[in-house]
PDB file of C-alpha atoms in Angstrom:
ATOM      1  CA  LEU H  49       0.000   0.000   0.000  1.00 83.00           C
ATOM      2  CA  TRP H  50       2.769   2.445   0.897  1.00 90.00           C
ATOM      3  CA  ALA H  51       5.483   1.257  -1.511  1.00 95.00           C
ATOM      4  CA  LEU H  52       4.505   3.594  -4.337  1.00 95.00           C
ATOM      5  CA  PRO H  53       3.874   6.754  -2.295  1.00 95.00           C
ATOM      6  CA  LEU H  54       7.113   6.243  -0.353  1.00 96.00           C
ATOM      7  CA  SER H  55       9.051   5.573  -3.551  1.00 97.00           C
ATOM      8  CA  PHE H  56       7.650   8.726  -5.130  1.00 97.00           C
ATOM      9  CA  VAL H  57       8.454  10.940  -2.141  1.00 97.00           C
ATOM     10  CA  ALA H  58      11.961   9.500  -1.679  1.00 97.00           C
ATOM     11  CA  ALA H  59      12.769   9.933  -5.372  1.00 98.00           C
ATOM     12  CA  MET H  60      11.242  13.407  -5.292  1.00 97.00           C
ATOM     13  CA  LEU H  61      13.590  14.409  -2.475  1.00 97.00           C
ATOM     14  CA  ALA H  62      16.589  13.019  -4.380  1.00 97.00           C
ATOM     15  CA  GLY H  63      15.464  14.801  -7.544  1.00 97.00           C
ATOM     16  CA  GLY H  64      14.942  17.994  -5.550  1.00 96.00           C
ATOM     17  CA  LEU H  65      18.537  17.912  -4.358  1.00 95.00           C
ATOM     18  CA  LEU H  66      19.745  17.358  -7.927  1.00 96.00           C
ATOM     19  CA  GLY H  67      17.651  20.259  -9.181  1.00 96.00           C
ATOM     20  CA  PHE H  68      18.883  22.524  -6.391  1.00 95.00           C
ATOM     21  CA  ALA H  69      22.476  21.564  -7.218  1.00 94.00           C
ATOM     22  CA  GLY H  70      21.935  22.591 -10.831  1.00 94.00           C
ATOM     23  CA  THR H  71      22.265  19.107 -12.282  1.00 95.00           C
ATOM     24  CA  GLY H  72      20.681  18.833 -15.707  1.00 93.00           C
ATOM     25  CA  PHE H  73      17.529  16.792 -16.263  1.00 92.00           C
ATOM     26  CA  PRO H  74      16.646  16.585 -19.954  1.00 90.00           C
ATOM     27  CA  ALA H  75      12.947  16.621 -20.804  1.00 92.00           C
ATOM     28  CA  VAL H  76      11.811  17.159 -17.216  1.00 95.00           C
ATOM     29  CA  GLU H  77       8.594  18.964 -18.234  1.00 93.00           C
ATOM     30  CA  PRO H  78       7.474  16.262 -20.717  1.00 94.00           C
ATOM     31  CA  LEU H  79       8.249  13.634 -18.090  1.00 95.00           C
ATOM     32  CA  ILE H  80       6.080  15.412 -15.539  1.00 96.00           C
ATOM     33  CA  LEU H  81       3.255  15.565 -18.093  1.00 95.00           C
ATOM     34  CA  ALA H  82       3.818  11.897 -18.878  1.00 96.00           C
ATOM     35  CA  SER H  83       3.376  11.081 -15.202  1.00 96.00           C
ATOM     36  CA  VAL H  84      -0.075  12.686 -15.195  1.00 96.00           C
ATOM     37  CA  ILE H  85      -1.099  10.986 -18.444  1.00 97.00           C
ATOM     38  CA  VAL H  86       0.299   7.531 -17.680  1.00 97.00           C
ATOM     39  CA  LEU H  87      -0.840   7.317 -14.060  1.00 95.00           C
ATOM     40  CA  GLY H  88      -4.260   8.770 -14.944  1.00 95.00           C
ATOM     41  CA  ALA H  89      -4.667   6.218 -17.743  1.00 97.00           C
ATOM     42  CA  MET H  90      -3.608   3.397 -15.441  1.00 95.00           C
ATOM     43  CA  VAL H  91      -6.266   4.411 -12.911  1.00 93.00           C
ATOM     44  CA  ALA H  92      -8.903   4.853 -15.628  1.00 95.00           C
ATOM     45  CA  LEU H  93      -8.184   1.473 -17.219  1.00 95.00           C
ATOM     46  CA  VAL H  94      -7.410  -0.336 -13.941  1.00 92.00           C
ATOM     47  CA  LEU H  95      -4.021  -1.394 -15.288  1.00 94.00           C
ATOM     48  CA  ARG H  96      -1.748  -3.174 -12.861  1.00 91.00           C
ATOM     49  CA  ALA H  97       1.918  -3.790 -13.556  1.00 95.00           C
ATOM     50  CA  PRO H  98       4.269  -5.819 -11.331  1.00 96.00           C
ATOM     51  CA  LEU H  99       5.276  -3.888  -8.211  1.00 97.00           C
ATOM     52  CA  PRO H 100       8.986  -3.566  -9.166  1.00 97.00           C
ATOM     53  CA  VAL H 101       7.972  -2.016 -12.505  1.00 97.00           C
ATOM     54  CA  LEU H 102       5.591   0.382 -10.779  1.00 96.00           C
ATOM     55  CA  ILE H 103       8.201   1.384  -8.199  1.00 97.00           C
ATOM     56  CA  ALA H 104      10.747   2.142 -10.933  1.00 97.00           C
ATOM     57  CA  MET H 105       8.207   4.141 -12.939  1.00 97.00           C
ATOM     58  CA  VAL H 106       6.977   6.096  -9.925  1.00 97.00           C
ATOM     59  CA  ALA H 107      10.569   6.790  -8.842  1.00 97.00           C
ATOM     60  CA  VAL H 108      11.418   8.305 -12.237  1.00 97.00           C
ATOM     61  CA  PHE H 109       8.261  10.415 -12.133  1.00 97.00           C
ATOM     62  CA  GLY H 110       8.971  11.461  -8.538  1.00 97.00           C
ATOM     63  CA  ALA H 111      12.547  12.443  -9.410  1.00 97.00           C
ATOM     64  CA  ALA H 112      11.258  14.640 -12.242  1.00 97.00           C
ATOM     65  CA  HIS H 113       8.737  16.375  -9.987  1.00 97.00           C
ATOM     66  CA  GLY H 114      11.380  16.841  -7.297  1.00 97.00           C
ATOM     67  CA  TRP H 115      13.952  18.168  -9.765  1.00 97.00           C
ATOM     68  CA  ALA H 116      11.479  20.853 -10.849  1.00 96.00           C
ATOM     69  CA  HIS H 117      10.864  21.826  -7.217  1.00 95.00           C
ATOM     70  CA  GLY H 118      14.578  21.915  -6.436  1.00 95.00           C
ATOM     71  CA  ALA H 119      15.524  23.861  -9.555  1.00 95.00           C
ATOM     72  CA  GLU H 120      12.874  26.480  -8.839  1.00 93.00           C
ATOM     73  CA  GLY H 121      13.324  26.545  -5.065  1.00 92.00           C
ATOM     74  CA  PRO H 122      14.784  29.240  -2.857  1.00 93.00           C
ATOM     75  CA  ALA H 123      18.501  30.045  -2.877  1.00 88.00           C
ATOM     76  CA  SER H 124      18.653  29.393   0.871  1.00 90.00           C
ATOM     77  CA  GLY H 125      16.618  27.273   3.254  1.00 90.00           C
ATOM     78  CA  ILE H 126      16.475  24.301   0.920  1.00 90.00           C
ATOM     79  CA  ALA H 127      16.103  21.815   3.804  1.00 92.00           C
ATOM     80  CA  ALA H 128      12.889  23.415   5.079  1.00 95.00           C
ATOM     81  CA  TYR H 129      11.619  23.856   1.526  1.00 95.00           C
ATOM     82  CA  ALA H 130      12.316  20.194   0.673  1.00 94.00           C
ATOM     83  CA  ALA H 131      10.702  19.034   3.909  1.00 95.00           C
ATOM     84  CA  GLY H 132       7.657  21.113   3.028  1.00 95.00           C
ATOM     85  CA  PHE H 133       7.175  19.708  -0.449  1.00 95.00           C
ATOM     86  CA  ALA H 134       7.845  16.171   0.798  1.00 96.00           C
ATOM     87  CA  VAL H 135       5.305  16.418   3.636  1.00 97.00           C
ATOM     88  CA  VAL H 136       2.652  18.011   1.430  1.00 97.00           C
ATOM     89  CA  THR H 137       3.175  15.364  -1.262  1.00 96.00           C
ATOM     90  CA  ALA H 138       2.940  12.587   1.338  1.00 96.00           C
ATOM     91  CA  LEU H 139      -0.305  14.104   2.642  1.00 97.00           C
ATOM     92  CA  LEU H 140      -1.691  14.299  -0.908  1.00 94.00           C
ATOM     93  CA  HIS H 141      -0.809  10.642  -1.458  1.00 94.00           C
ATOM     94  CA  GLY H 142      -2.472   9.741   1.840  1.00 94.00           C
ATOM     95  CA  ALA H 143      -5.591  11.652   0.815  1.00 93.00           C
ATOM     96  CA  GLY H 144      -5.527   9.817  -2.504  1.00 89.00           C
ATOM     97  CA  LEU H 145      -5.343   6.463  -0.759  1.00 90.00           C
ATOM     98  CA  LEU H 146      -8.283   7.381   1.469  1.00 92.00           C
ATOM     99  CA  ALA H 147     -10.275   8.670  -1.500  1.00 88.00           C
ATOM    100  CA  GLY H 148      -9.510   5.476  -3.403  1.00 87.00           C
ATOM    101  CA  ARG H 149     -11.170   3.512  -0.634  1.00 91.00           C
ATOM    102  CA  ALA H 150     -14.120   5.878  -0.181  1.00 93.00           C
ATOM    103  CA  ILE H 151     -15.036   6.842  -3.743  1.00 91.00           C
ATOM    104  CA  PRO H 152     -17.063   4.441  -5.900  1.00 93.00           C
ATOM    105  CA  VAL H 153     -14.908   2.605  -8.451  1.00 90.00           C
ATOM    106  CA  LEU H 154     -16.602   4.243 -11.425  1.00 93.00           C
ATOM    107  CA  ALA H 155     -15.940   7.735 -10.030  1.00 93.00           C
ATOM    108  CA  LEU H 156     -12.327   6.797  -9.339  1.00 91.00           C
ATOM    109  CA  ARG H 157     -11.902   5.568 -12.906  1.00 94.00           C
ATOM    110  CA  GLY H 158     -13.521   8.804 -14.107  1.00 95.00           C
ATOM    111  CA  ALA H 159     -10.957  10.795 -12.137  1.00 93.00           C
ATOM    112  CA  GLY H 160      -8.245   8.826 -13.925  1.00 95.00           C
ATOM    113  CA  VAL H 161      -9.809   9.734 -17.280  1.00 96.00           C
ATOM    114  CA  VAL H 162      -9.891  13.414 -16.301  1.00 96.00           C
ATOM    115  CA  ALA H 163      -6.243  13.312 -15.221  1.00 95.00           C
ATOM    116  CA  ALA H 164      -5.080  11.556 -18.387  1.00 97.00           C
ATOM    117  CA  LEU H 165      -7.062  13.865 -20.672  1.00 96.00           C
ATOM    118  CA  SER H 166      -5.926  16.958 -18.773  1.00 96.00           C
ATOM    119  CA  GLY H 167      -2.297  15.921 -19.104  1.00 95.00           C
ATOM    120  CA  THR H 168      -2.807  15.223 -22.784  1.00 95.00           C
ATOM    121  CA  ALA H 169      -4.420  18.626 -23.319  1.00 95.00           C
ATOM    122  CA  LEU H 170      -1.528  20.344 -21.548  1.00 92.00           C
ATOM    123  CA  ALA H 171       0.945  18.420 -23.677  1.00 91.00           C
ATOM    124  CA  MET H 172      -0.823  19.548 -26.847  1.00 92.00           C
ATOM    125  CA  VAL H 173      -0.864  23.204 -25.745  1.00 90.00           C
ATOM    126  CA  GLY H 174       2.794  23.271 -24.742  1.00 70.00           C
TER     127      GLY H 174
END
């Protein structure tokens, strides 16, 4: 239950440090969009991959999100900033897990459709 959220947050923190350090990350924006599209589609279609594959995928997506936070973060106080985005992301994942248990399956799949289509629309605009 917690493997994917913890993998995302851990990779996001690592990516945040890389972004803060100025390390390059080619195609970070398309990868962030891909995370919205792919994960939304997986929820919409109820696709399940083996856990090691999911952990690797979520870690790459988390690193991209974290890199963007770190690259755009403050020049000082990076520890507090990183703690803030990690805690908020963990809370969002927790809320998502609770919603996944409380929301009817059809509504949850609909939310996946909305996420995937929204990501696709953003990709087409950009």
